[in-house]
Backbone as a printed PyTorch tensor [residue, N CA C, xyz], in Angstrom:
tensor([[[  1.9930,  -3.0860,  -4.2550],
         [  1.6470,  -2.7880,  -2.2810],
         [  0.1470,  -2.2070,  -2.0580]],

        [[ -0.3400,  -1.9510,  -2.6070],
         [ -1.0890,  -1.8410,  -2.3710],
         [ -2.4320,  -2.8030,  -2.5960]],

        [[ -2.0000,  -3.6620,  -2.9050],
         [ -2.9220,  -4.9600,  -3.1940],
         [ -2.5500,  -5.9270,  -2.3920]],

        [[ -0.7390,  -6.0890,  -1.4940],
         [ -1.0000,  -6.7540,  -0.6680],
         [ -1.9130,  -5.7520,   0.4980]],

        [[ -1.8090,  -4.8570,   0.6560],
         [ -2.6010,  -3.8930,   2.1430],
         [ -4.0510,  -4.6510,   1.7350]],

        [[ -4.5970,  -4.7180,   0.3510],
         [ -6.3100,  -5.1200,   0.5010],
         [ -6.3100,  -6.1070,   0.9930]],

        [[ -5.6520,  -7.4230,   0.4250],
         [ -6.0580,  -8.5500,   1.6250],
         [ -5.5270,  -9.1060,   2.5510]],

        [[ -4.2220,  -7.7520,   2.4890],
         [ -4.8640,  -8.5970,   4.3590],
         [ -6.3470,  -7.2530,   4.8750]],

        [[ -6.3950,  -6.7270,   4.2580],
         [ -7.4100,  -6.4640,   4.8580],
         [ -9.0530,  -7.1930,   5.0360]],

        [[ -8.9240,  -7.1020,   3.8180],
         [ -9.7580,  -8.3970,   3.9170],
         [ -9.6830,  -9.5910,   4.5840]],

        [[ -7.8030,  -9.8840,   5.0240],
         [ -8.3530, -11.4090,   5.2670],
         [ -8.0390, -10.9880,   7.1810]],

        [[ -7.9970, -10.0210,   7.6550],
         [ -7.7850,  -9.7140,   9.1010],
         [ -9.7370,  -9.1400,   9.2090]],

        [[-10.0220,  -8.9970,   8.0550],
         [-12.0590,  -9.1620,   8.5370],
         [-13.2240,  -9.4840,   9.0510]],

        [[-12.3100, -10.8070,   7.8750],
         [-12.8050, -12.0450,   7.5930],
         [-12.3810, -12.5610,   9.3670]],

        [[-12.0850, -13.1600,   9.1390],
         [-10.9260, -14.0830,  10.7360],
         [-10.9180, -13.2530,  11.9590]],

        [[-10.9270, -12.0850,  11.6780],
         [-11.1780, -10.7340,  13.2600],
         [-10.0260,  -9.9990,  13.5010]],

        [[ -8.7790, -10.2460,  12.3540],
         [ -7.8190, -10.7730,  13.5140],
         [ -7.2480,  -8.9730,  13.0880]],

        [[ -6.9840,  -7.9710,  14.3570],
         [ -7.2810,  -6.9420,  14.4410],
         [ -5.0810,  -6.2980,  13.6090]],

        [[ -4.5060,  -6.9020,  14.1390],
         [ -3.0790,  -6.2470,  13.6600],
         [ -3.0970,  -6.7100,  12.0640]],

        [[ -3.5360,  -8.1300,  11.4730],
         [ -4.0960,  -8.0820,  10.3730],
         [ -4.4640,  -6.7920,   9.1660]],

        [[ -5.5150,  -5.9890,  10.1050],
         [ -6.2860,  -5.3940,   9.1810],
         [ -5.3560,  -3.6210,   9.7800]],

        [[ -4.1570,  -3.6160,  10.6070],
         [ -3.8570,  -2.5610,  11.1080],
         [ -2.4080,  -2.4830,   9.8700]],

        [[ -2.3160,  -3.3090,   9.5100],
         [ -0.9870,  -3.2680,   8.1840],
         [ -1.5190,  -3.6000,   7.0640]],

        [[ -3.0730,  -3.7810,   7.1890],
         [ -3.5490,  -3.4210,   6.5460],
         [ -3.1850,  -2.2670,   4.9680]],

        [[ -3.8340,  -1.6510,   6.3940],
         [ -4.0600,   0.4810,   6.2650],
         [ -2.8430,   0.5110,   6.4500]],

        [[ -1.6130,   0.4380,   6.6820],
         [ -1.0200,   0.8880,   6.6330],
         [ -0.0850,   0.3590,   5.3760]],

        [[ -0.3390,  -0.6090,   5.8680],
         [  0.0270,  -0.6060,   3.0930],
         [ -0.6370,   0.4090,   2.7200]],

        [[ -1.7380,  -0.4230,   2.8810],
         [ -2.5740,   0.7880,   1.3530],
         [ -2.1770,   2.8600,   1.7340]],

        [[ -2.1050,   3.2240,   2.5900],
         [ -1.5960,   4.0190,   2.8690],
         [ -0.4300,   4.2400,   2.2580]],

        [[  0.3590,   3.3620,   2.3030],
         [  2.2380,   3.8360,   1.8250],
         [  2.4330,   3.6610,   0.7140]],

        [[  1.3890,   2.8550,   0.5590],
         [  1.2630,   2.6360,  -1.3650],
         [  0.5650,   3.4740,  -2.1210]],

        [[  0.1270,   3.9190,  -2.1490],
         [ -0.7820,   5.2810,  -2.2230],
         [  0.2520,   6.5070,  -1.9630]],

        [[  0.7120,   6.5510,  -0.9430],
         [  1.8310,   7.5770,  -1.1490],
         [  2.7110,   7.3410,  -2.5920]],

        [[  2.8320,   6.5490,  -2.4310],
         [  4.5530,   6.1990,  -3.2690],
         [  3.8050,   5.8920,  -4.4810]],

        [[  2.9030,   6.0410,  -5.2020],
         [  1.9120,   5.8780,  -6.1210],
         [  1.7030,   6.7880,  -6.5010]],

        [[  1.1040,   8.1930,  -5.5650],
         [  1.2530,   9.4830,  -5.9460],
         [  2.1960,   9.9830,  -6.1300]],

        [[  3.3260,  10.1320,  -6.1050],
         [  4.8680,  10.4180,  -5.3800],
         [  6.0090,   9.9650,  -7.0550]],

        [[  5.4330,   8.9760,  -7.5560],
         [  5.2550,   8.3690,  -8.7630],
         [  5.1550,   9.0440,  -9.7210]],

        [[  3.9100,   9.2770, -10.1400],
         [  2.7210,  10.0300, -10.6370],
         [  2.9860,  11.0810, -11.1140]],

        [[  3.1810,  12.3090, -10.1650],
         [  3.8410,  12.6110,  -9.9900],
         [  5.2560,  13.2510, -11.0030]],

        [[  6.0400,  11.9850, -11.4230],
         [  7.8190,  12.7120, -11.5540],
         [  8.2010,  12.3100, -10.9130]],

        [[  8.2130,  12.1320,  -9.9450],
         [  9.4390,  11.9380,  -8.1080],
         [ 10.0700,  11.1970,  -8.1500]],

        [[ 11.4220,  11.3110,  -8.3870],
         [ 12.2650,   9.2310,  -8.3960],
         [ 11.4640,   9.1110,  -6.3660]],

        [[ 11.0980,   7.4440,  -6.7640],
         [ 10.7570,   7.3100,  -5.3250],
         [ 11.6160,   6.2260,  -4.6270]],

        [[ 12.5760,   6.2380,  -4.2680],
         [ 13.3590,   4.9570,  -4.2330],
         [ 14.9140,   4.8100,  -4.8960]],

        [[ 14.8800,   6.4220,  -5.5350],
         [ 16.0130,   5.9260,  -6.8110],
         [ 15.9390,   5.5620,  -7.9520]],

        [[ 14.3540,   5.0740,  -8.0650],
         [ 13.2270,   4.7900,  -9.2030],
         [ 12.9290,   6.5460,  -9.8000]],

        [[ 12.3810,   6.0750, -11.1930],
         [ 11.3950,   7.5810, -11.9960],
         [  9.9530,   6.7540, -12.0250]],

        [[ 10.0220,   5.5000, -12.2740],
         [  8.4340,   5.1970, -12.1480],
         [  8.4740,   4.0230, -10.6300]],

        [[  7.1340,   4.2520, -10.5600],
         [  7.1200,   3.4670,  -8.3670],
         [  5.6010,   2.5370,  -9.8120]],

        [[  5.9640,   1.3410,  -9.9220],
         [  4.0130,   1.2180,  -9.9620],
         [  3.7930,   0.6740,  -9.2450]]])
């Protein structure tokens, strides 16, 4: 999810498309939060680890 967010950020920046930039930021933030919760040992969406 983080990688997809970064790709959308780059494409949105290069193509100057604001909606891609916004979606990219949201995906990076959600991906980072899930990664943080998974690394702390909390089950995320029924999974013990979230990669």
